Tab-separated table of C-alpha atoms in Angstrom:
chain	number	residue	atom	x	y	z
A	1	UNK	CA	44.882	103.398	-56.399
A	2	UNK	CA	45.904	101.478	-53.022
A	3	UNK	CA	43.073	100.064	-51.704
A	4	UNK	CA	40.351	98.507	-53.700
A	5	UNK	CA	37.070	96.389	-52.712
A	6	UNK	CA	36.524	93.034	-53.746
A	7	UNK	CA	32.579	93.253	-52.822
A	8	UNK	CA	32.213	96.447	-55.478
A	9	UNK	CA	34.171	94.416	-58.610
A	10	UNK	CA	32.707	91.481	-58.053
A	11	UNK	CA	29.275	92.955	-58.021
A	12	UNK	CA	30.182	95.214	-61.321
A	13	UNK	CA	32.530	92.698	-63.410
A	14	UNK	CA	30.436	90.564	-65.677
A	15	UNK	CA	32.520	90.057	-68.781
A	16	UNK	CA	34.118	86.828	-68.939
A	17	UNK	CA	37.756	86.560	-69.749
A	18	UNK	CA	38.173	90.884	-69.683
A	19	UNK	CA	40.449	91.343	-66.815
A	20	UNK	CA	40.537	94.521	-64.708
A	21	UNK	CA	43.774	96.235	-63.564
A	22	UNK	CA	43.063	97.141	-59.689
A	23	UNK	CA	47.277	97.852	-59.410
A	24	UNK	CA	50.588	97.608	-60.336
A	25	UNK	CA	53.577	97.308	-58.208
A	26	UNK	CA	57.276	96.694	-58.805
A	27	UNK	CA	56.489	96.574	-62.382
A	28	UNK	CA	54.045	93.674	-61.864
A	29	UNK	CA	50.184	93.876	-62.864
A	30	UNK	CA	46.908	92.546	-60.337
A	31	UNK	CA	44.176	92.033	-62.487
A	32	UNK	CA	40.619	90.585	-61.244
A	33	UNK	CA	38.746	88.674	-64.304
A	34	UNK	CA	35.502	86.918	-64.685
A	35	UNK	CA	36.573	83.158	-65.870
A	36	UNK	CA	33.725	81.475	-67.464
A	37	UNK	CA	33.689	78.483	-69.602
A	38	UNK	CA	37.735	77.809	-71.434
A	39	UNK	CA	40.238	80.202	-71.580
A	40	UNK	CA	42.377	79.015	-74.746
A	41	UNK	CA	45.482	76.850	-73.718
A	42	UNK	CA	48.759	79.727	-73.551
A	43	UNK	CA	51.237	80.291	-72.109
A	44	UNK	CA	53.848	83.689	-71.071
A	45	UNK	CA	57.249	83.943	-71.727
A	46	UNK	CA	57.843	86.712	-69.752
A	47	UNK	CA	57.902	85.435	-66.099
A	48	UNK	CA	55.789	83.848	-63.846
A	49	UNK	CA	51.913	84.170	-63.353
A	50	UNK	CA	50.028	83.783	-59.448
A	51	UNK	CA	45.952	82.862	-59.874
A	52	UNK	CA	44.309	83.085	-56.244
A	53	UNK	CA	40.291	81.997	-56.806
A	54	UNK	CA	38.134	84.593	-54.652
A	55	UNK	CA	34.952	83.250	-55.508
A	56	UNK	CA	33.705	79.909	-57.334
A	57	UNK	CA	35.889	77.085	-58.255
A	58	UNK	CA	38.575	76.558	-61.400
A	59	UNK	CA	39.969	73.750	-63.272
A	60	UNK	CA	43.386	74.680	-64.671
A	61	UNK	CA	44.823	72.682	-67.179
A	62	UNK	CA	48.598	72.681	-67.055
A	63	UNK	CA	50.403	70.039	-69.249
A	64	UNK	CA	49.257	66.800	-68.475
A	65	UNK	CA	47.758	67.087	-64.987
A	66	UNK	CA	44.782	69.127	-63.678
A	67	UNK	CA	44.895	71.486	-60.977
A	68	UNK	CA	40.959	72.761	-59.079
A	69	UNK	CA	41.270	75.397	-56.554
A	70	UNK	CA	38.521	76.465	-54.387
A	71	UNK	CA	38.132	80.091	-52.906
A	72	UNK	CA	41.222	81.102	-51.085
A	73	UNK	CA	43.301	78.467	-52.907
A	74	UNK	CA	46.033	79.905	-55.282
A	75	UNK	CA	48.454	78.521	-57.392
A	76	UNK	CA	51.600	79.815	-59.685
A	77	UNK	CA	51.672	79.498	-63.348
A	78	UNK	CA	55.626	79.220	-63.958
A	79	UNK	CA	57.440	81.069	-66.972
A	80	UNK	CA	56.760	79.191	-70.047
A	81	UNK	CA	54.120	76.347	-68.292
A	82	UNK	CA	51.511	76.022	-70.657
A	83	UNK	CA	48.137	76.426	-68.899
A	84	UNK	CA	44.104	76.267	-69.634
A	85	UNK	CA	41.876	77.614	-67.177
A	86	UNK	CA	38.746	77.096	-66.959
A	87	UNK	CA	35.334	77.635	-64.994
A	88	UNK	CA	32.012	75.995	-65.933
A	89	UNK	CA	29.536	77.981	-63.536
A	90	UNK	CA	31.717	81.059	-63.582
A	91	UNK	CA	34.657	82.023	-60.707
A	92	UNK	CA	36.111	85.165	-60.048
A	93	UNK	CA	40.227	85.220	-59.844
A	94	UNK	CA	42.924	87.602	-58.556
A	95	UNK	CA	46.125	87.236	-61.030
A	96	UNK	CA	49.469	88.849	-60.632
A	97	UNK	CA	51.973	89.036	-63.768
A	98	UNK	CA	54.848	91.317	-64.630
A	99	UNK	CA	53.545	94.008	-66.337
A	100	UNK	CA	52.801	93.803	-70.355
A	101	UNK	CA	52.142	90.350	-70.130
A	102	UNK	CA	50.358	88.570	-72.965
A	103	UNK	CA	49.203	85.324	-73.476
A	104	UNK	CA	51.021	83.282	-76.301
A	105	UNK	CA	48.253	81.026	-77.687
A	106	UNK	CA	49.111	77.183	-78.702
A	107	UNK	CA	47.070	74.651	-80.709
């Protein structure tokens, strides 16, 4: 797929915290998920990790700071950074990852 639609995904994805692929490219993985209510804290060793909010508003918690972006606003997640994001009335975010990516949960 090359092109995809914001308007239909946002209208159809309802699940929080289930990402959907929409590409990949240069072995890297765009996913569009739901955030509602806390994501457990994590972190990836495998590289870095862009968020870009296109709706609604997140709180990421990343060490010992927090970080809110607004629509449009987007922020990168380096290799390793543990992170904690979070939405209390619900967002919708654009991520991009190297491919196979998982989340390595901390206490």
């Amino acid at each position: 797929m090359n092109k995809f639609s914001f308007r239909y995904y946002l209208k159809h994805l309802k699940q929080p915290w289930e990402p959907f692929v929409l590409g990949v490219f240069n072995r890297h993985t765009i996913k569009l998920t739901y955030f509602k209510g806390i994501f457990h804290k994590h972190y990836h060793d495998t590289g870095d990790e862009v968020f870009v909010v296109i709706r609604g508003v997140i709180n990421m918690g990343i060490s010992n700071k927090n970080v809110i972006l607004h629509v449009g606003d987007s922020y990168i997640v380096k290799r390793n950074e543990i992170h904690e994001p979070r939405s209390i009335k619900g967002a919708y975010v654009m991520t991009i990852e190297p491919e196979g990516t998982d989340p390595i949960f901390v206490d």
